[in-house]
mmCIF file of C-alpha atoms in Angstrom:
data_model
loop_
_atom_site.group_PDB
_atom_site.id
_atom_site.type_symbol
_atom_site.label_atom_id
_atom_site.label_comp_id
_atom_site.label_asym_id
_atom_site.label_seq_id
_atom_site.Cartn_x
_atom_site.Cartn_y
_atom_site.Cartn_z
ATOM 1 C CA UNK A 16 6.721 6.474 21.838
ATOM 2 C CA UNK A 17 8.250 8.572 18.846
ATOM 3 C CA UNK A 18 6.190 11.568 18.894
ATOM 4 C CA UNK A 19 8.449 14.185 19.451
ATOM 5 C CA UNK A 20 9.779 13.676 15.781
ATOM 6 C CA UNK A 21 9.006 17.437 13.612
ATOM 7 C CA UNK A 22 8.691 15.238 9.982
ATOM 8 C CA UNK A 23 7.729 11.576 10.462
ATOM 9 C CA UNK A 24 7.713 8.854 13.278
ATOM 10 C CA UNK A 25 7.055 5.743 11.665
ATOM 11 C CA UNK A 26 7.239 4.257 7.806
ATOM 12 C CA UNK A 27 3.864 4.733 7.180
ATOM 13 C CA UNK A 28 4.044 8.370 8.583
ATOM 14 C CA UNK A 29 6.512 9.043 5.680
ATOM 15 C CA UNK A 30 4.003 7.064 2.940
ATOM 16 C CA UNK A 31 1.146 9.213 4.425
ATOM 17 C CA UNK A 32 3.107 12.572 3.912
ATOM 18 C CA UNK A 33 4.924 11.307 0.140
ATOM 19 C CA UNK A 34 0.809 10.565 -0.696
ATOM 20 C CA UNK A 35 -0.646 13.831 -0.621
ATOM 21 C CA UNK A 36 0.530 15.978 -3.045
ATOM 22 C CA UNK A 37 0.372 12.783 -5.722
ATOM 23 C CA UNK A 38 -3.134 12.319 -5.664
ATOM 24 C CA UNK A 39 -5.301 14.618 -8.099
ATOM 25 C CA UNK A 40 -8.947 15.135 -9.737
ATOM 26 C CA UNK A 41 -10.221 11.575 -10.881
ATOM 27 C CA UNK A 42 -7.067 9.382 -9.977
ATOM 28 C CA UNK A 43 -7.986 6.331 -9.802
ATOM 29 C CA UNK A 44 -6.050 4.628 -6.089
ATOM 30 C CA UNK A 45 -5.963 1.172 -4.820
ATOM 31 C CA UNK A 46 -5.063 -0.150 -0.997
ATOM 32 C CA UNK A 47 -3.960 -3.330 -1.746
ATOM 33 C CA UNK A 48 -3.574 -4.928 1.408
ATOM 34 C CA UNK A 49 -6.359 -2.836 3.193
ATOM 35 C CA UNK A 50 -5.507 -4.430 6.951
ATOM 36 C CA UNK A 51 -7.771 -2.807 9.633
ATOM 37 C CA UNK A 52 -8.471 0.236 6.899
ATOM 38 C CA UNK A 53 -6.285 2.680 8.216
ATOM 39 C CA UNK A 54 -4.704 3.579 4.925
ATOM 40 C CA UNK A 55 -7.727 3.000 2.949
ATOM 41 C CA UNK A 56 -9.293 5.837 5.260
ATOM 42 C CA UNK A 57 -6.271 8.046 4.763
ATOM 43 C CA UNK A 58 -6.700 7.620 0.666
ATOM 44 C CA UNK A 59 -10.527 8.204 1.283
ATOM 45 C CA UNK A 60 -10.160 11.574 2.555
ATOM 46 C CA UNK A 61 -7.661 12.739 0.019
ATOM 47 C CA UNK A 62 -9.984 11.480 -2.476
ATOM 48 C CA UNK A 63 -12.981 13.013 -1.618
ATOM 49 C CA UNK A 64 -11.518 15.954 -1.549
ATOM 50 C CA UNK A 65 -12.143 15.844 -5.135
ATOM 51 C CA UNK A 66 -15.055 15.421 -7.246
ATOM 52 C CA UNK A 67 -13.979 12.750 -9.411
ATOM 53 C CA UNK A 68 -11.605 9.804 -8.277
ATOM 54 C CA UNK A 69 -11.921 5.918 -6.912
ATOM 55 C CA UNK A 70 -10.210 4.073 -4.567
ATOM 56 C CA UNK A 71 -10.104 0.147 -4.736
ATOM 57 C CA UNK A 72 -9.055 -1.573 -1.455
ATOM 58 C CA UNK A 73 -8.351 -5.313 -1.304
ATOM 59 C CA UNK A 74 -7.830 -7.960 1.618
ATOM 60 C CA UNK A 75 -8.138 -11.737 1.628
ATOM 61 C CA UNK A 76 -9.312 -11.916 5.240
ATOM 62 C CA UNK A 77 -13.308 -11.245 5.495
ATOM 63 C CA UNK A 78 -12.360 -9.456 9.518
ATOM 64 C CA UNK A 79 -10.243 -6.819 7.541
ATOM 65 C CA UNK A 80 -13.127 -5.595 5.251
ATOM 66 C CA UNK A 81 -15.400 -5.763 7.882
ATOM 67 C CA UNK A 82 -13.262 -3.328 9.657
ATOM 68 C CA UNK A 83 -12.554 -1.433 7.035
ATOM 69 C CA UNK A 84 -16.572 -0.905 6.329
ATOM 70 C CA UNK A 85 -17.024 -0.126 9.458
ATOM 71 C CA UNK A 86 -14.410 2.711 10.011
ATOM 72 C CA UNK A 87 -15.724 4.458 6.789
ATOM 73 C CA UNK A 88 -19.404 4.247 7.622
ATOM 74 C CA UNK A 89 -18.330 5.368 11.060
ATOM 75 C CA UNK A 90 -16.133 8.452 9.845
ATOM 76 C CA UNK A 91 -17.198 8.958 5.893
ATOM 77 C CA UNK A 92 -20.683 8.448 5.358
ATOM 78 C CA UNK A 93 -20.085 9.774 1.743
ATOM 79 C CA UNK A 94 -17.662 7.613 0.966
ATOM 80 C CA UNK A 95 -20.270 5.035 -0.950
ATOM 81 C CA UNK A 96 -19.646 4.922 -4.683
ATOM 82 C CA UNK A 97 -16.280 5.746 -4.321
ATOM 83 C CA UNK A 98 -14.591 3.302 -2.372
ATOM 84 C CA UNK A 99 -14.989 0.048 -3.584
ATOM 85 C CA UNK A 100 -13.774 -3.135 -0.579
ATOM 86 C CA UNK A 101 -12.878 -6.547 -2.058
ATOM 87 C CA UNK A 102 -12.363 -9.478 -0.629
ATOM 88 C CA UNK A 103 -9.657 -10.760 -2.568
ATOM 89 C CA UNK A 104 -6.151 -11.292 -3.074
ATOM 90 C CA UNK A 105 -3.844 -8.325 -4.207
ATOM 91 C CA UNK A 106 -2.511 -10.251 -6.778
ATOM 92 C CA UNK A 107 -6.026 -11.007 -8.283
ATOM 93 C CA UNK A 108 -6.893 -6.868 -8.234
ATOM 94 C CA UNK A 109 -6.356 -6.249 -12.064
ATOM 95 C CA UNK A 110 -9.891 -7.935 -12.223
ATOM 96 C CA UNK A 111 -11.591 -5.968 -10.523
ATOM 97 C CA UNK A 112 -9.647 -2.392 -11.945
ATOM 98 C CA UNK A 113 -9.539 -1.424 -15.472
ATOM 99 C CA UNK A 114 -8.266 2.391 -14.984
ATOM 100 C CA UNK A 115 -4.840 3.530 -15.227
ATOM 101 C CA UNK A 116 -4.090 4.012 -11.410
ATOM 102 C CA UNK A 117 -1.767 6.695 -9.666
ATOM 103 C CA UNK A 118 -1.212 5.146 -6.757
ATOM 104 C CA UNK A 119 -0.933 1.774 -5.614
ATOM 105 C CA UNK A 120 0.048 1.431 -1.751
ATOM 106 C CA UNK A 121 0.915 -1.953 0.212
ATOM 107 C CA UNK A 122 1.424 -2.509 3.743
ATOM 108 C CA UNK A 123 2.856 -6.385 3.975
ATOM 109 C CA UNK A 124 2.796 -8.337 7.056
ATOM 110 C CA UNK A 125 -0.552 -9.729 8.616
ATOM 111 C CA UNK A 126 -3.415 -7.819 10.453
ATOM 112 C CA UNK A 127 -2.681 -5.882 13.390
ATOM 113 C CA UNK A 128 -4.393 -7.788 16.184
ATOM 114 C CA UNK A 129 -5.635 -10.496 13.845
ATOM 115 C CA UNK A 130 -4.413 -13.920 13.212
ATOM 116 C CA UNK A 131 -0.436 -13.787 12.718
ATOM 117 C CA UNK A 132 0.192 -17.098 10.984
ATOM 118 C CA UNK A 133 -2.142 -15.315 7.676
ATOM 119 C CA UNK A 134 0.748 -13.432 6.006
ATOM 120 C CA UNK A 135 1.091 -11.484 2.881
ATOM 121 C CA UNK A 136 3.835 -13.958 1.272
ATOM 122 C CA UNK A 137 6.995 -13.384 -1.538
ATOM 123 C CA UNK A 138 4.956 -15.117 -3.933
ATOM 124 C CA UNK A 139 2.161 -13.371 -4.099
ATOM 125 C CA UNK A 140 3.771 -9.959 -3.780
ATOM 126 C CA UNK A 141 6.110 -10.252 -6.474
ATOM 127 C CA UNK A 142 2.991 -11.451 -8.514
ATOM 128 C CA UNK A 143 1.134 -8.034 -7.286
ATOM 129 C CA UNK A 144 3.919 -5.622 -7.882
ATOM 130 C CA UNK A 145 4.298 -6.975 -11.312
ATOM 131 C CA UNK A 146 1.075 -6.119 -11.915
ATOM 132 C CA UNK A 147 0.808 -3.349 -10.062
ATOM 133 C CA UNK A 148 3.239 -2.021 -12.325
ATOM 134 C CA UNK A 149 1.267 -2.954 -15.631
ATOM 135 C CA UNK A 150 -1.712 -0.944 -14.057
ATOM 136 C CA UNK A 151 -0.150 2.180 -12.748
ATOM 137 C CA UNK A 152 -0.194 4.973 -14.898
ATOM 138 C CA UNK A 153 2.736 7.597 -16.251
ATOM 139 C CA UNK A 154 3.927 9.096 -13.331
ATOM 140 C CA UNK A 155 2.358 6.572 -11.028
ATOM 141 C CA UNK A 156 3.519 4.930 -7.810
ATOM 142 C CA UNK A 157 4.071 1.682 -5.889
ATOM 143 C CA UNK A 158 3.921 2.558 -1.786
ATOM 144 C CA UNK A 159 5.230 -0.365 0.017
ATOM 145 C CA UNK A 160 5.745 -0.883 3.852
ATOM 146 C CA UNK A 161 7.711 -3.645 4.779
ATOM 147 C CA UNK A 162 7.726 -5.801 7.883
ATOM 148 C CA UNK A 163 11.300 -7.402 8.497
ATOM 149 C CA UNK A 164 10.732 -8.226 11.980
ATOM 150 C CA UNK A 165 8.931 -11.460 11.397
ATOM 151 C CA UNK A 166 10.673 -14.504 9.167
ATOM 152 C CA UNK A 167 7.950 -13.835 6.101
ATOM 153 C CA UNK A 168 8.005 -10.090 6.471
ATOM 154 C CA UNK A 169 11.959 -10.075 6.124
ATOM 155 C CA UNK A 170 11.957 -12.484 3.156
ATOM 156 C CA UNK A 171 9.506 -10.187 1.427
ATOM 157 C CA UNK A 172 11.590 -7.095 1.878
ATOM 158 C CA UNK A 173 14.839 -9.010 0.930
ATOM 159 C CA UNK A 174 13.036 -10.385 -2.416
ATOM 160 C CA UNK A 175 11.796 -6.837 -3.596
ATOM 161 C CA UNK A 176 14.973 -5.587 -2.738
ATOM 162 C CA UNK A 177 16.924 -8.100 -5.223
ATOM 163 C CA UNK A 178 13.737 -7.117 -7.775
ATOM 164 C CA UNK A 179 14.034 -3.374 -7.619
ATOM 165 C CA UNK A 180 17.946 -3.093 -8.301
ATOM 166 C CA UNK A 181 17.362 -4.641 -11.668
ATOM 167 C CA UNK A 182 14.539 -2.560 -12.791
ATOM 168 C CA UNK A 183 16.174 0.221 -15.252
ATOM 169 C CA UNK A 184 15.974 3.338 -14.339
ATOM 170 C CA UNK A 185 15.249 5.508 -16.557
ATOM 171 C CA UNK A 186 11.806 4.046 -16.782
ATOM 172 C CA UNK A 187 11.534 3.746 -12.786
ATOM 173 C CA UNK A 188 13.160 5.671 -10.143
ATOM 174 C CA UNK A 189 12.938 3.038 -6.609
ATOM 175 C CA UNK A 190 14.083 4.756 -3.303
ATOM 176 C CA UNK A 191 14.306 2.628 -0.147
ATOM 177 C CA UNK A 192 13.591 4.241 3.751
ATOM 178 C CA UNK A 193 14.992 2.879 6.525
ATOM 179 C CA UNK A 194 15.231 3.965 10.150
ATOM 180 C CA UNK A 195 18.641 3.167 11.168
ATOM 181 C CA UNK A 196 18.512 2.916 14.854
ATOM 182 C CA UNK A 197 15.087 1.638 14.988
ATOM 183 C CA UNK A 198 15.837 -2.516 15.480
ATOM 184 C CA UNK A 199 13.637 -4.283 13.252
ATOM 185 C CA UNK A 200 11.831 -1.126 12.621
ATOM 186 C CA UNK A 201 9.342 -1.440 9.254
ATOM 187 C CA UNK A 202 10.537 0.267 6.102
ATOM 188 C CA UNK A 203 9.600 1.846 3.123
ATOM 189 C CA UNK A 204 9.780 1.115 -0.771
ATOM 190 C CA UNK A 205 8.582 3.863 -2.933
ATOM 191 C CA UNK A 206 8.756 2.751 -6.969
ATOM 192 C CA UNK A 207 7.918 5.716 -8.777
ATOM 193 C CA UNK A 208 7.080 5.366 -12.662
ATOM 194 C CA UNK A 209 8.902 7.688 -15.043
ATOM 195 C CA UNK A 210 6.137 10.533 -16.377
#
């Protein structure tokens, strides 16, 4: 519908394209709400574009990792021992990684085409970023796409929102992306941490 656009059509377009040249040798990534594995594949192939480097991907509904496992063995065969799927909360994924990471990326909302009363919910994701923030490196980010067009999705956005204005920044540097005309349209949070 928007592809006539020269720089970006949608808010993950922009993530995808803010991504690239932030990921280096042996960062360690993590997809924290991996969905159908669409980012998670995106991260993959930057990643293994490198010799050294893991990406952690986490989703609480056992469909979405299935998915996900399925679109890497069906486009990455070498992906094994570098992509790690959990299924588990995103506010539970400082168990499962111990390494500084560079990049952190969240897409709120629930699963395309899946079961739309299962959420991501303000709780939880405040409870994530938090941590996310704990575990992300110097110089690290926090990707977040936001959903306001359903009733949880808009909370979420208006709650990290109130968050990121009181974070100081000359430790973090938060920019929020919005398409203006789009009604309803997703957006995007990028928190970046100061080097």
């Amino acid at each position: 519908m928007y592809s006539a656009f020269p720089l970006f059509n949608t808010a993950c377009d922009l993530a995808h394209s803010l991504w690239k040249p932030l990921i280096k040798e042996g960062d360690t990534l993590i997809d924290a709400t991996m969905g159908n594995g669409h980012d998670t594949l995106f991260l993959a192939k930057l990643l293994l574009g490198f010799s050294q480097g893991t990406l952690h991907s986490f989703d609480i509904q056992e469909k979405a990792v299935e998915k996900t496992k399925l679109l890497l063995e069906s486009t990455l065969p070498s992906h094994e021992g570098r992509v790690h799927l959990h299924l588990e909360s995103h506010d539970n994924m400082e168990c499962h990684v111990k390494d500084p990471v560079k990049l952190i990326v969240y897409n709120l909302g629930y699963l395309p085409g899946g079961d739309k009363t299962i959420t991501t919910e303000v709780d939880s994701t405040l409870k994530s970023i938090d941590m996310g923030m704990r575990m992300l490196d110097k110089g690290g980010v926090l990707s977040i796409t936001c959903y306001p067009g359903h009733e949880e999705g808009l909370r979420e956005e208006q709650a990290l929102s109130q968050l990121f204005q009181k974070w100081p920044p000359d430790h973090v540097s938060v920019s929020h992306f919005r398409l203006l005309n789009r009604r309803k349209a997703p957006s995007l949070i990028i928190v970046q941490k100061a080097i």
